[in-house]
Short mmCIF file of C-alpha atoms in Angstrom, two decimals:
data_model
loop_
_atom_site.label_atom_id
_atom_site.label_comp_id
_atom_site.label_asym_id
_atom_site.label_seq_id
_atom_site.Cartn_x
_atom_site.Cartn_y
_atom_site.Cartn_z
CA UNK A 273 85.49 71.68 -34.43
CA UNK A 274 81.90 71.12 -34.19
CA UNK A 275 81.20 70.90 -37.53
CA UNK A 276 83.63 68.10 -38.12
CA UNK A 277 82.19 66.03 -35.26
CA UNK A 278 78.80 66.65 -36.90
CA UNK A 279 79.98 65.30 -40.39
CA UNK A 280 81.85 62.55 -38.62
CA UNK A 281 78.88 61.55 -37.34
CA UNK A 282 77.03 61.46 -40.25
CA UNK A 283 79.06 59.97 -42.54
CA UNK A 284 80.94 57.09 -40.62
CA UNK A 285 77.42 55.40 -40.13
CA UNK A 286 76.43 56.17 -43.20
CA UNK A 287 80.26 54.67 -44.90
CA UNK A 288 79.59 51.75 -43.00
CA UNK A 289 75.72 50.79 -43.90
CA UNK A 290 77.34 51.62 -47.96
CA UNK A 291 80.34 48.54 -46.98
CA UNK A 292 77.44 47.16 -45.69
CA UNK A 293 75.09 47.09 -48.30
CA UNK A 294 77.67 46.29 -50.92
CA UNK A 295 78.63 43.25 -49.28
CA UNK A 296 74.87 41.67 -49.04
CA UNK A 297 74.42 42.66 -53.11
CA UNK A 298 77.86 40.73 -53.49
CA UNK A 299 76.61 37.74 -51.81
CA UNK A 300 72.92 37.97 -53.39
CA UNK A 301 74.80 38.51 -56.95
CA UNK A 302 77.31 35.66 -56.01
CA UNK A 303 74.26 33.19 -55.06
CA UNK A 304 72.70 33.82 -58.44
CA UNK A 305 75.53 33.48 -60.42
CA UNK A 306 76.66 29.74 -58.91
CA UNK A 307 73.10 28.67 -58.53
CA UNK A 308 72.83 25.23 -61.15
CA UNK A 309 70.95 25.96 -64.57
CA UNK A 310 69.13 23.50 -66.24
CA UNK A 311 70.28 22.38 -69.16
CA UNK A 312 74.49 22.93 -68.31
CA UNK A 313 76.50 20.38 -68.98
CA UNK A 314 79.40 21.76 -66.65
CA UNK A 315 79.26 23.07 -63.12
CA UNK A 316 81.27 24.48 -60.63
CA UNK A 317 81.35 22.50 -57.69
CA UNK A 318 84.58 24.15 -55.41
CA UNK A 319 87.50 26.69 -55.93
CA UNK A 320 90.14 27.12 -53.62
CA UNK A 321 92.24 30.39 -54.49
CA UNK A 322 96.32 29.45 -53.86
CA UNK A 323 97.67 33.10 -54.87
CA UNK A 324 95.91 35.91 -56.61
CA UNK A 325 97.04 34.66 -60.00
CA UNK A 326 96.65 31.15 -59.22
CA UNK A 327 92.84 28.86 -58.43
CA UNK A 328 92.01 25.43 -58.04
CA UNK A 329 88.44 24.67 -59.32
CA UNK A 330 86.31 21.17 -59.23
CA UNK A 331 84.13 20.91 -62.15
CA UNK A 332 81.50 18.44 -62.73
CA UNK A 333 81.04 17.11 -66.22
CA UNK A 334 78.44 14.68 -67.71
CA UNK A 335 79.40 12.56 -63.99
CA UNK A 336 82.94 13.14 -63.63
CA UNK A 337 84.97 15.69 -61.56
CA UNK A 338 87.77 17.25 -63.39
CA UNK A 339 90.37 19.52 -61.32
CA UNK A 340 91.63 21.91 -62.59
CA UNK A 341 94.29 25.19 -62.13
CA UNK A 342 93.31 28.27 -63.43
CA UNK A 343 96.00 31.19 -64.02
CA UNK A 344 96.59 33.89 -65.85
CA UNK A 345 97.90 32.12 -69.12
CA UNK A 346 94.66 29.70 -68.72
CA UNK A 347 93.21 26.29 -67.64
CA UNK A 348 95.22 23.35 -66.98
CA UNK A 349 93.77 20.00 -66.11
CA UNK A 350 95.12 18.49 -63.21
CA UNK A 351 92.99 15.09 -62.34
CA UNK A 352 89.88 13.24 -62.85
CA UNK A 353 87.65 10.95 -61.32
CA UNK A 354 84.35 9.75 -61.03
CA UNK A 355 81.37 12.52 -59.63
CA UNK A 356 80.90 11.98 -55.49
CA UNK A 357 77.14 11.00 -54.43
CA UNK A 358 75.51 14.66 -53.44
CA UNK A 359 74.13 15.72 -50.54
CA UNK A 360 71.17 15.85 -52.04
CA UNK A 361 70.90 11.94 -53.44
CA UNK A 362 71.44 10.92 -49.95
CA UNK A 363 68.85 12.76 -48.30
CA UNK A 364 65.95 10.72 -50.30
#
């Protein structure tokens, strides 16, 4: 009985700082990925997931947002419209 107390003690700490760990190189790797790239054309600005088969995704293009669905048989475009002001344009 000892014994498994020990290893419980060992490993639940150690399961959890692995969860842990995993979920801050997610979010570092996620950050990277959707950071803007000079040069690109085409951004992602939002997604909104509706069902696991089924997303709704903004994308700016040469100053216009385009939304569109995103499934498992591919892209459909939904609407369009002119690009918003950014944050960032306001700020200066």
């Amino acid at each position: 009985m000892f014994e498994y107390l020990l290893k419980l003690a060992i490993m639940l700490p150690a399961i959890g700082l692995l969860a842990w760990g995993c979920q801050k190189l997610a979010k570092k790797m996620q950050d990277r990925v959707g950071a803007p790239v000079q040069g690109k054309s085409a951004r992602i600005i939002e997604t909104t997931m509706l069902s696991p088969s089924l997303k709704l995704a903004v994308i700016e293009f040469h100053g216009r947002e385009i939304l569109v669905s995103a499934s498992r048989t591919g892209l459909t475009r939904l609407a369009e419209a002119p690009a918003r002001a950014s944050a960032e344009g306001l700020d200066r």
